[in-house]
Amino acid sequence: MHHFAYHNSKLYAEDVDLSQLAQQVGTPAYVYSQATLTRHFKVFSQAFQGLDALVCFAVKANSNRAVMALMASLGGGADIVSGGELTRALAAGVPAERIVYSGVGKSLAEMQAALEAGILMFNIESVQEMAVLNQVAADLGLKAPVSLRVNPDVDAQTHPKITTGLATNKFGLDVDLAFAQYQEAAKLDHLELKGVSCHIGSQLTQVAPFADALDRLGLLVAKLREAGIDLSLLDLGGGLGITYRDEEPPSPEEYAVALKDQVAAMNMRLVLEPGRVLVGNAGILLSRVLYTKDTPAKHFIVVDAAMNDLVRPSFYDSFHNIVPVDENQERPKVLADIVGPICETGDYLARDREIADVQRGDLIAVMSAGAYGFTMSSTYNSRPRAAEVMVNGDSWAVVRERETIEEVMRGESLPPWME
Ligand SMILES: *Cc1c(COP(=O)(O)O)cnc(C)c1O
């Protein structure tokens, strides 16, 4: 459920008329709905009521400060994957004791910063990382709270580029080797073994892979308890899918029901790392039609948003619904490729899409763009990144200014011999 809807044939974000917003902010622009974000967070966290559960928003899905601050104000923590995300999360007011740190390549400096901040735990992804973190903690005279990220070898049945829990993926420690690795970790004086974690993939549309992963973690936790290693945190990662087109992912409620009994029986504090499900359908990308053109093969709609703004269609073949902001005119439908100005054939938002016959100057909205939209954007073709706007009822505010070309070029210089 989200708060982008037509009123008198005009698309609104909550109570804000998007054509008026576009006139003031310009395009392309990301627009987020605070009511939608709030609702998604509440529905998700309430699904786990009755359990001791911490919802750590996966910051990489949407790192805008206003989005993170909202999640934090609702009781959420953060799942981070870099030192940059640590800085952002702390700046947005996420308490350090609600931050978990995942990722296969944490640097020394990143480990130091997170240790000094006092985060809840590091999700360790390799034997080498374990030793390095132990050393970094020793140098600081601290103990690092850790879980081992286990790769449970379950097929998330999603796009190969966003599957992370298969034996052939780079993530985590093999589930069969994890027992021995916990015993090794227990010998390291500057690690405090707190938990076990996994994250099997993104945009999952079934609960079975989550339940399978939980089963495997459950066996490991029981075996570790028998061996005297008693873990208190169970981090099941993120990955719950959303509806982009006609997917029917489990609701947060169904997802929670599938896991709850077993989690309760394990008597551990649950950590969840949802990203997409909280923000995906809470954001859109607003764009204006620059030109239309017909070739013998196709009808093209050239818009001012491109793959540098939203790379998901090019990168993952993702489907995003695209609608006209003004559906007033009785427009026929056309079959079109909706493309950006970037000099790449792969620069498209949709291909062979049936869409209202929009014309030069019309606005379109690319739906479900709140997750992995702005955060994956780049400045390719020297295109400054889009503005981001938060809507709340009939109010709105720019929460990230449109980048300028000067900002894009900042730090560049000629070597002395060329001056
Ligand atoms: C990306 C990621 C998430 C969030 O995944 P979603 O599919 O957006 O919920 C959670 N945890 C880890 C470790 C991740 O890498």
Coordinates of C-alpha atoms and ligand atoms in Angstrom, one line a residue:
M1 CA 0.0 0.0 0.0
H2 CA 1.3 3.4 -0.8
H3 CA 0.2 7.1 -1.0
F4 CA 0.7 7.9 -4.7
A5 CA -2.7 8.2 -6.3
Y6 CA -4.7 10.1 -8.9
H7 CA -7.1 12.9 -7.8
N8 CA -9.1 14.4 -10.7
S9 CA -6.7 12.7 -13.1
K10 CA -3.6 14.2 -11.6
L11 CA -1.1 12.2 -9.8
Y12 CA -0.5 13.1 -6.1
A13 CA 2.0 12.1 -3.5
E14 CA -0.2 12.2 -0.4
D15 CA -1.8 15.7 -0.8
V16 CA 0.9 17.2 -3.0
D17 CA 0.2 17.7 -6.7
L18 CA 3.2 16.2 -8.5
S19 CA 3.0 18.5 -11.5
Q20 CA 3.2 21.5 -9.3
L21 CA 6.1 19.9 -7.3
A22 CA 8.0 19.3 -10.6
Q23 CA 7.6 22.9 -11.6
Q24 CA 9.2 24.0 -8.4
V25 CA 11.9 21.4 -8.0
G26 CA 12.6 20.4 -11.6
T27 CA 13.2 17.0 -13.0
P28 CA 14.4 14.4 -12.6
A29 CA 13.5 14.2 -8.9
Y30 CA 12.9 11.4 -6.4
V31 CA 9.8 11.9 -4.3
Y32 CA 9.3 9.9 -1.1
S33 CA 6.0 9.7 0.9
Q34 CA 6.5 9.9 4.6
A35 CA 3.1 8.4 5.3
T36 CA 4.0 5.4 3.2
L37 CA 7.5 5.0 4.9
T38 CA 5.9 5.2 8.3
R39 CA 3.2 2.7 7.5
H40 CA 5.6 0.2 6.0
F41 CA 7.9 0.4 9.0
K42 CA 5.0 0.0 11.4
V43 CA 3.4 -2.9 9.6
F44 CA 6.8 -4.7 9.4
S45 CA 7.7 -4.2 13.1
Q46 CA 4.2 -5.0 14.4
A47 CA 4.3 -8.3 12.5
F48 CA 7.1 -9.4 14.9
Q49 CA 5.3 -8.2 18.0
G50 CA 5.6 -10.6 20.9
L51 CA 9.2 -11.3 20.0
D52 CA 12.2 -9.3 21.2
A53 CA 13.0 -8.0 17.7
L54 CA 15.1 -5.1 16.3
V55 CA 14.4 -3.8 12.8
C56 CA 17.6 -2.5 11.3
F57 CA 16.8 -0.7 8.1
A58 CA 19.2 -1.7 5.3
V59 CA 20.7 1.7 4.6
K60 CA 22.0 0.8 1.2
A61 CA 18.4 0.7 -0.1
N62 CA 17.9 4.4 0.6
S63 CA 20.5 6.4 2.5
N64 CA 18.8 9.8 2.5
R65 CA 19.2 11.4 5.9
A66 CA 15.5 12.2 6.2
V67 CA 14.5 8.6 5.5
M68 CA 17.0 7.2 8.0
A69 CA 16.0 9.7 10.6
L70 CA 12.4 8.7 10.2
M71 CA 13.2 5.0 10.6
A72 CA 15.2 5.8 13.7
S73 CA 12.4 7.9 15.2
L74 CA 10.1 4.9 14.7
G75 CA 12.5 2.7 16.7
G76 CA 14.5 1.3 13.9
G77 CA 18.2 0.7 13.7
A78 CA 20.5 0.4 10.7
D79 CA 22.1 -2.3 8.7
I80 CA 25.3 -0.8 7.2
V81 CA 27.8 -2.1 4.8
S82 CA 30.5 0.6 4.8
G83 CA 32.1 3.3 6.9
G84 CA 30.3 5.9 4.8
E85 CA 27.0 4.3 5.8
L86 CA 28.1 4.3 9.4
T87 CA 28.8 8.0 9.3
R88 CA 25.4 8.6 7.6
A89 CA 23.5 6.5 10.1
L90 CA 25.0 8.2 13.1
A91 CA 24.5 11.7 11.5
A92 CA 20.8 10.8 11.0
G93 CA 20.5 10.0 14.7
V94 CA 20.5 6.2 14.6
P95 CA 21.8 5.1 18.0
A96 CA 25.0 3.1 17.7
E97 CA 23.6 0.3 19.7
R98 CA 21.1 -0.3 17.0
I99 CA 23.6 -0.6 14.2
V100 CA 24.7 -3.9 12.6
Y101 CA 27.6 -4.0 10.2
S102 CA 27.6 -6.5 7.3
G103 CA 29.8 -6.8 4.2
V104 CA 32.7 -9.0 2.9
G105 CA 35.3 -6.2 2.7
K106 CA 35.5 -4.1 5.8
S107 CA 38.7 -2.1 6.0
L108 CA 40.8 -1.4 9.1
A109 CA 39.6 2.2 9.3
E110 CA 36.0 1.1 8.9
M111 CA 36.3 -1.4 11.7
Q112 CA 38.0 1.1 14.0
A113 CA 35.3 3.7 13.4
A114 CA 32.5 1.2 14.1
L115 CA 34.2 -0.1 17.2
E116 CA 34.7 3.4 18.5
A117 CA 31.1 4.2 17.8
G118 CA 30.0 1.2 19.8
I119 CA 27.8 -0.6 17.3
L120 CA 25.6 -3.6 18.2
M121 CA 27.6 -6.1 16.2
F122 CA 29.8 -6.9 13.2
N123 CA 28.6 -9.6 10.9
I124 CA 31.9 -11.4 10.1
E125 CA 32.1 -12.9 6.6
S126 CA 35.5 -14.6 6.5
V127 CA 38.2 -16.2 8.7
Q128 CA 40.7 -13.5 7.8
E129 CA 38.2 -10.8 8.7
M130 CA 37.8 -12.4 12.1
A131 CA 41.5 -12.3 12.8
V132 CA 41.8 -8.7 11.6
L133 CA 38.9 -7.5 13.6
N134 CA 40.3 -9.2 16.7
Q135 CA 43.6 -7.3 16.2
V136 CA 41.9 -4.0 15.6
A137 CA 39.8 -4.4 18.8
A138 CA 43.0 -5.4 20.7
D139 CA 44.7 -2.2 19.5
L140 CA 41.9 -0.2 20.8
G141 CA 41.6 -2.1 24.0
L142 CA 38.1 -3.2 23.2
K143 CA 36.1 -6.3 22.5
A144 CA 34.3 -6.5 19.2
P145 CA 30.7 -7.8 19.4
V146 CA 30.4 -10.2 16.5
S147 CA 28.2 -12.7 14.8
L148 CA 29.4 -14.9 12.0
R149 CA 27.5 -14.5 8.8
V150 CA 26.6 -17.9 7.7
N151 CA 25.9 -18.8 4.1
P152 CA 23.1 -21.4 4.5
D153 CA 23.2 -22.5 0.8
V154 CA 19.5 -22.0 0.1
D155 CA 18.2 -20.8 -3.3
A156 CA 16.3 -17.5 -2.8
Q157 CA 14.7 -18.0 -6.2
T158 CA 15.2 -14.5 -7.2
H159 CA 17.3 -12.7 -9.8
P160 CA 20.9 -14.2 -9.9
K161 CA 22.4 -10.8 -9.3
I162 CA 20.6 -10.4 -6.0
T163 CA 21.0 -14.0 -4.7
T164 CA 23.4 -14.0 -1.9
G165 CA 22.9 -17.3 0.0
L166 CA 24.2 -19.9 -2.4
A167 CA 27.4 -21.8 -1.9
T168 CA 28.8 -20.1 -5.0
N169 CA 28.1 -16.6 -3.8
K170 CA 30.8 -14.5 -2.2
F171 CA 28.9 -13.9 1.1
G172 CA 29.3 -15.5 4.5
L173 CA 30.9 -18.6 5.9
D174 CA 29.9 -22.0 4.7
V175 CA 27.2 -23.4 7.1
D176 CA 29.0 -26.7 7.4
L177 CA 32.3 -25.0 8.4
A178 CA 30.7 -22.5 10.7
F179 CA 30.7 -24.7 13.8
A180 CA 34.5 -25.0 13.6
Q181 CA 34.9 -21.4 12.8
Y182 CA 32.9 -20.4 15.9
Q183 CA 35.2 -22.5 18.0
E184 CA 38.2 -20.7 16.5
A185 CA 36.5 -17.3 17.1
A186 CA 35.9 -18.3 20.7
K187 CA 39.7 -18.4 21.2
L188 CA 40.2 -14.8 20.1
D189 CA 40.3 -12.6 23.2
H190 CA 39.0 -9.4 21.6
L191 CA 35.9 -10.9 20.0
E192 CA 32.7 -11.3 21.9
L193 CA 30.6 -13.9 20.2
K194 CA 27.1 -12.5 20.2
G195 CA 25.2 -14.1 17.4
V196 CA 24.7 -15.6 14.1
S197 CA 23.5 -13.9 10.9
C198 CA 22.5 -14.6 7.3
H199 CA 21.1 -12.7 4.4
I200 CA 20.1 -15.0 1.5
G201 CA 19.1 -12.5 -1.2
S202 CA 16.7 -9.7 -2.2
Q203 CA 13.3 -9.4 -3.7
L204 CA 12.2 -12.8 -2.4
T205 CA 8.6 -13.7 -3.2
Q206 CA 8.2 -16.8 -1.1
V207 CA 8.7 -17.6 2.6
A208 CA 10.1 -21.1 2.1
P209 CA 13.8 -20.0 1.5
F210 CA 13.7 -17.9 4.7
A211 CA 12.3 -20.8 6.7
D212 CA 15.0 -23.1 5.2
A213 CA 17.7 -20.7 6.2
L214 CA 16.3 -20.4 9.7
D215 CA 16.2 -24.2 10.0
R216 CA 19.9 -24.4 9.2
L217 CA 20.8 -21.6 11.6
G218 CA 18.7 -23.3 14.2
L219 CA 20.7 -26.5 13.9
L220 CA 24.0 -24.6 14.2
V221 CA 22.8 -22.6 17.2
A222 CA 21.8 -25.8 19.0
K223 CA 25.1 -27.5 18.2
L224 CA 27.0 -24.5 19.4
R225 CA 25.0 -24.4 22.7
E226 CA 25.9 -28.0 23.3
A227 CA 29.5 -27.0 22.8
G228 CA 29.2 -24.2 25.4
I229 CA 28.9 -21.3 22.9
D230 CA 25.6 -19.6 23.8
L231 CA 24.6 -16.9 21.2
S232 CA 22.0 -14.3 22.0
L233 CA 21.4 -12.5 18.7
L234 CA 19.7 -14.1 15.7
D235 CA 20.0 -11.9 12.6
L236 CA 17.9 -13.2 9.6
G237 CA 18.9 -10.4 7.2
G238 CA 16.5 -8.7 4.8
G239 CA 15.2 -9.7 1.4
L240 CA 11.4 -9.6 1.6
G241 CA 10.2 -8.7 -1.9
I242 CA 7.6 -6.1 -3.1
T243 CA 5.2 -5.8 -5.9
Y244 CA 6.7 -4.0 -8.9
R245 CA 4.4 -5.5 -11.4
D246 CA 2.3 -8.6 -10.5
E247 CA 4.5 -10.3 -8.0
E248 CA 2.7 -11.5 -4.9
P249 CA 5.3 -11.5 -2.2
P250 CA 4.3 -12.7 1.3
S251 CA 3.1 -9.8 3.5
P252 CA 5.3 -8.9 6.5
E253 CA 2.6 -10.7 8.6
E254 CA 3.0 -14.0 6.6
Y255 CA 6.7 -13.6 6.7
A256 CA 6.7 -13.2 10.5
V257 CA 4.3 -16.1 11.0
A258 CA 6.5 -18.4 9.1
L259 CA 9.5 -17.6 11.4
K260 CA 8.0 -16.7 14.8
D261 CA 7.5 -20.1 16.5
Q262 CA 11.0 -21.3 15.7
V263 CA 12.6 -18.0 16.7
A264 CA 10.7 -18.0 20.0
A265 CA 11.8 -21.5 20.7
M266 CA 15.4 -20.5 20.1
N267 CA 15.1 -17.8 22.9
M268 CA 17.3 -15.2 21.1
R269 CA 16.9 -11.6 20.3
L270 CA 15.9 -11.3 16.7
V271 CA 17.5 -8.8 14.3
L272 CA 15.9 -8.1 10.9
E273 CA 17.5 -6.1 8.1
P274 CA 14.7 -5.1 5.7
G275 CA 15.5 -2.6 3.0
R276 CA 13.4 -2.8 -0.2
V277 CA 10.1 -3.7 1.6
L278 CA 10.3 -0.5 3.7
V279 CA 11.2 2.0 1.0
G280 CA 10.6 0.5 -2.5
N281 CA 7.0 1.5 -3.0
A282 CA 7.4 4.7 -0.9
G283 CA 9.3 6.5 -3.6
I284 CA 8.9 7.5 -7.2
L285 CA 11.1 9.0 -9.8
L286 CA 9.6 12.1 -11.5
S287 CA 10.8 12.8 -15.0
R288 CA 9.8 14.9 -18.0
V289 CA 9.4 13.9 -21.6
L290 CA 12.1 15.6 -23.7
Y291 CA 11.2 14.2 -27.1
T292 CA 9.3 11.4 -28.8
K293 CA 10.6 9.8 -32.0
D294 CA 9.7 7.1 -34.4
T295 CA 12.0 4.8 -36.2
P296 CA 10.9 2.1 -38.6
A297 CA 11.3 -0.4 -35.7
K298 CA 10.1 1.5 -32.7
H299 CA 8.4 4.4 -30.9
F300 CA 10.8 6.0 -28.5
I301 CA 10.0 8.3 -25.5
V302 CA 13.1 10.2 -24.5
V303 CA 12.8 11.4 -20.9
D304 CA 15.2 13.5 -18.7
A305 CA 15.8 10.6 -16.3
A306 CA 18.4 8.0 -17.3
M307 CA 20.2 4.9 -16.2
N308 CA 22.5 7.1 -14.1
D309 CA 19.4 8.1 -12.1
L310 CA 17.8 4.6 -12.0
V311 CA 20.0 1.8 -13.1
R312 CA 17.7 -1.1 -12.1
P313 CA 16.1 -1.7 -15.5
S314 CA 19.5 -1.7 -17.2
F315 CA 21.3 -3.7 -14.5
Y316 CA 18.7 -6.2 -13.4
D317 CA 16.2 -6.1 -16.2
S318 CA 13.8 -4.8 -13.5
F319 CA 10.3 -3.8 -14.3
H320 CA 9.1 -0.4 -13.0
N321 CA 5.5 0.7 -13.8
I322 CA 5.6 4.0 -15.6
V323 CA 2.6 6.3 -15.6
P324 CA 1.7 9.8 -16.9
V325 CA 1.4 12.4 -14.1
D326 CA -1.5 13.9 -15.9
E327 CA -3.9 11.3 -17.2
N328 CA -6.4 14.0 -18.1
Q329 CA -6.4 13.8 -21.9
E330 CA -8.1 10.8 -23.5
R331 CA -4.8 9.4 -24.8
P332 CA -4.5 6.3 -26.8
K333 CA -2.0 3.7 -25.6
V334 CA 1.3 3.2 -27.5
L335 CA 4.0 0.6 -27.4
A336 CA 7.2 2.4 -26.6
D337 CA 10.7 2.2 -25.3
I338 CA 11.2 4.8 -22.6
V339 CA 14.8 5.9 -22.7
G340 CA 17.1 8.4 -21.2
P341 CA 19.6 10.8 -22.8
I342 CA 22.7 8.7 -22.0
C343 CA 24.8 7.4 -24.8
E344 CA 24.3 3.7 -24.2
T345 CA 21.8 1.3 -25.8
G346 CA 21.3 -0.1 -22.3
D347 CA 20.0 3.2 -21.1
Y348 CA 16.3 2.6 -20.8
L349 CA 13.6 2.7 -18.1
A350 CA 11.3 0.4 -20.0
R351 CA 11.2 -1.5 -23.2
D352 CA 8.3 -2.5 -25.4
R353 CA 6.0 -1.0 -22.8
E354 CA 2.4 -0.1 -23.3
I355 CA 2.0 3.4 -22.0
A356 CA -0.2 6.4 -22.5
D357 CA 0.9 8.4 -25.6
V358 CA 2.8 11.1 -23.7
Q359 CA 4.2 14.0 -25.6
R360 CA 7.1 16.4 -25.3
G361 CA 6.8 18.3 -22.0
D362 CA 4.6 15.8 -20.2
L363 CA 5.6 14.4 -16.9
I364 CA 5.9 10.7 -16.1
A365 CA 6.3 8.9 -12.8
V366 CA 8.5 5.8 -12.5
M367 CA 6.9 3.9 -9.7
S368 CA 8.4 1.7 -7.0
A369 CA 11.7 3.7 -7.2
G370 CA 12.3 4.2 -3.4
A371 CA 14.7 1.3 -3.0
Y372 CA 18.1 1.0 -4.8
G373 CA 17.1 4.1 -6.8
F374 CA 19.0 7.2 -5.8
T375 CA 21.6 5.1 -3.8
M376 CA 22.7 3.4 -7.0
S377 CA 22.7 6.5 -9.1
S378 CA 25.9 7.9 -10.6
T379 CA 27.1 10.9 -12.6
Y380 CA 27.8 9.0 -15.8
N381 CA 27.8 11.3 -18.8
S382 CA 28.5 14.1 -16.3
R383 CA 24.9 14.2 -15.3
P384 CA 24.5 15.7 -11.8
R385 CA 22.4 13.5 -9.6
A386 CA 18.7 14.2 -9.1
A387 CA 17.0 16.1 -6.3
E388 CA 15.3 14.1 -3.5
V389 CA 12.0 15.4 -2.0
M390 CA 10.1 14.2 1.1
V391 CA 6.3 14.7 1.1
N392 CA 4.3 14.7 4.3
G393 CA 0.6 15.4 3.9
D394 CA 0.3 18.7 1.9
S395 CA 3.9 19.7 2.9
W396 CA 7.0 18.8 1.1
A397 CA 10.7 19.6 1.4
V398 CA 13.8 19.1 -0.7
V399 CA 15.8 16.6 1.4
R400 CA 18.7 16.5 -1.0
E401 CA 19.4 19.3 -3.4
R402 CA 19.9 18.6 -7.0
E403 CA 23.7 18.2 -7.5
T404 CA 25.5 20.8 -9.6
I405 CA 28.1 20.2 -12.3
E406 CA 30.6 22.1 -10.1
E407 CA 30.0 19.4 -7.4
V408 CA 30.4 16.7 -9.9
M409 CA 33.8 18.2 -11.0
R410 CA 35.0 18.9 -7.5
G411 CA 38.5 17.8 -6.8
E412 CA 39.6 17.4 -10.4
S413 CA 42.8 19.1 -11.5
L414 CA 45.5 18.9 -14.2
P415 CA 48.9 17.4 -13.3
P416 CA 51.5 20.1 -13.0
W417 CA 53.1 19.3 -16.4
M418 CA 49.9 20.0 -18.2
E419 CA 49.1 23.3 -16.7
Ligands
LIG1 C1 21.1 -5.6 0.9 C2 21.1 -6.2 2.2 C3 19.9 -6.2 3.0 C4 18.6 -5.6 2.5 O1 18.0 -6.4 1.5 P1 16.5 -6.0 1.0 O2 16.3 -7.0 -0.1 O3 16.5 -4.6 0.4 O4 15.6 -6.2 2.1 C5 20.0 -6.7 4.2 N1 21.1 -7.3 4.7 C6 22.2 -7.3 4.0 C7 23.4 -7.9 4.6 C8 22.2 -6.8 2.7 O5 23.4 -6.9 2.0

